[in-house]
Short mmCIF file of C-alpha atoms in Angstrom, two decimals:
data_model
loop_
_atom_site.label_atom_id
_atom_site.label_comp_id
_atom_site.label_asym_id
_atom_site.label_seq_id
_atom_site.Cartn_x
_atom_site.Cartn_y
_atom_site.Cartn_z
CA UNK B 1 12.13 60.85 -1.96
CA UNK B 2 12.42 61.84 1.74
CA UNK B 3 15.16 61.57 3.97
CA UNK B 4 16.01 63.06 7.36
CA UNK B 5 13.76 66.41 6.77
CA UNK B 6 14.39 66.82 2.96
CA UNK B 7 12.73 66.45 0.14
CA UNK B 8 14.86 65.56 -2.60
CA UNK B 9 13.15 66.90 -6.37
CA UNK B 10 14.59 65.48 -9.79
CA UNK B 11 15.71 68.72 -11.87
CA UNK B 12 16.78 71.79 -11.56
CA UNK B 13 14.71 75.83 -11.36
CA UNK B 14 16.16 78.62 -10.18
CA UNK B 15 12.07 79.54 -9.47
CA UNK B 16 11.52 76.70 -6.96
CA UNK B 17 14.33 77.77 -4.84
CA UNK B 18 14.09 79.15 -0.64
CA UNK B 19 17.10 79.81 1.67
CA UNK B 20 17.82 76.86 2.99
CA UNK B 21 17.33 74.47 -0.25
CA UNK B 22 20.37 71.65 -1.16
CA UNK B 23 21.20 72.12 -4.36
CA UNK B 24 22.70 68.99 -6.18
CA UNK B 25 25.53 69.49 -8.93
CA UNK B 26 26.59 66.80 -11.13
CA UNK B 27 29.77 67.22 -13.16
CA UNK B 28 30.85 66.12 -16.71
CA UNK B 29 31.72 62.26 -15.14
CA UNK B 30 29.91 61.87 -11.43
CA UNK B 31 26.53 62.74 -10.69
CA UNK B 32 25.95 64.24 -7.38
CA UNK B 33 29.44 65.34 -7.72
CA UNK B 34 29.21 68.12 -5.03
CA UNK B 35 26.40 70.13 -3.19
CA UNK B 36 25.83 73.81 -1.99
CA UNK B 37 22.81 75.18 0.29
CA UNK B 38 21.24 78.11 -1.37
CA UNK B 39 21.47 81.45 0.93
CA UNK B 40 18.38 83.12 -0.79
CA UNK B 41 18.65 86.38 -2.59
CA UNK B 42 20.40 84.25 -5.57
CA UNK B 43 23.90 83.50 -3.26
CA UNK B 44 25.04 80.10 -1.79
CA UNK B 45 27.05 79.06 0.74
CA UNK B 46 29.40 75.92 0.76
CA UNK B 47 33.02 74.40 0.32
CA UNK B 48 35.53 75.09 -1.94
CA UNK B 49 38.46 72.71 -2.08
CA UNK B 50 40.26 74.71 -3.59
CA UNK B 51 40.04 77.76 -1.58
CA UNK B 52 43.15 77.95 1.30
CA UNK B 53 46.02 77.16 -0.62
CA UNK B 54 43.88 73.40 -1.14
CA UNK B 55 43.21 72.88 1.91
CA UNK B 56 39.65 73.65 1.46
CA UNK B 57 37.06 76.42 2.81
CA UNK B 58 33.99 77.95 3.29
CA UNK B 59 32.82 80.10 0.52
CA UNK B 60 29.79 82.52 -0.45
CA UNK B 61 29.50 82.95 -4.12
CA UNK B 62 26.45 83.83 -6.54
CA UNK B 63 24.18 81.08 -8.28
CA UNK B 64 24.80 82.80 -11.63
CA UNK B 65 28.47 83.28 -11.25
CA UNK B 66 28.61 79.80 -9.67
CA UNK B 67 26.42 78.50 -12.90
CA UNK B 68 28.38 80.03 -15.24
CA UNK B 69 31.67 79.36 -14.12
CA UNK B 70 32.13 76.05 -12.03
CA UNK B 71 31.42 73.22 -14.88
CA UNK B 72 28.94 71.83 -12.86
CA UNK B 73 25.17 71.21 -13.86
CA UNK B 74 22.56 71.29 -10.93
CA UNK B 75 20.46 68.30 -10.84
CA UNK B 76 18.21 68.00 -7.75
CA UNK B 77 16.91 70.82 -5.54
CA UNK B 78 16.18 69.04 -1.76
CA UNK B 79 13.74 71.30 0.05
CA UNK B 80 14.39 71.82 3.79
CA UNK B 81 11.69 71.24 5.90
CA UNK B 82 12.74 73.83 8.12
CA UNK B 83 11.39 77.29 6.79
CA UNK B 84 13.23 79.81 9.05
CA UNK B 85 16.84 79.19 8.68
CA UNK B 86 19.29 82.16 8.58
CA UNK B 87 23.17 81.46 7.15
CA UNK B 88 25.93 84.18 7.49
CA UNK B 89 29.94 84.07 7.15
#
């Protein structure tokens, strides 16, 4: 599956990921429940609802902690076409 630059690939290894990859999450009840872009170096960048009293924010957190601690299972990896991005906070 392709859409708009990205490659979308069924399941899940921590070995196929590059800055820039869309990871998919599913939780316990919705699949594609929420996404995060990986950052490289085994960090990601993405939302947190409830981060800012619930009013929602940016957040930078580590794939393991973020693994082990969110309740979410990743499901689909989308692979950027783009090679050379760059993400900071």
């Amino acid at each position: 599956l392709r859409a708009d630059g990205i490659e979308v690939i069924d399941g899940f290894s921590k070995s196929m990921l590059k800055a820039g990859d869309t990871i998919f999450f599913d939780s316990a009840n919705k699949k594609n429940a929420h996404v995060m872009l990986y950052q490289g170096n085994g960090m990601l960048v993405g939302n947190s609802s409830s981060g800012n009293n619930g009013k929602g924010k940016v957040v930078q957190v580590s794939l393991d902690n973020y693994l082990a601690y969110s309740g979410m299972t990743p499901s689909k990896i989308g692979k950027s076409s783009n090679t050379d991005l760059r993400f900071s906070l």
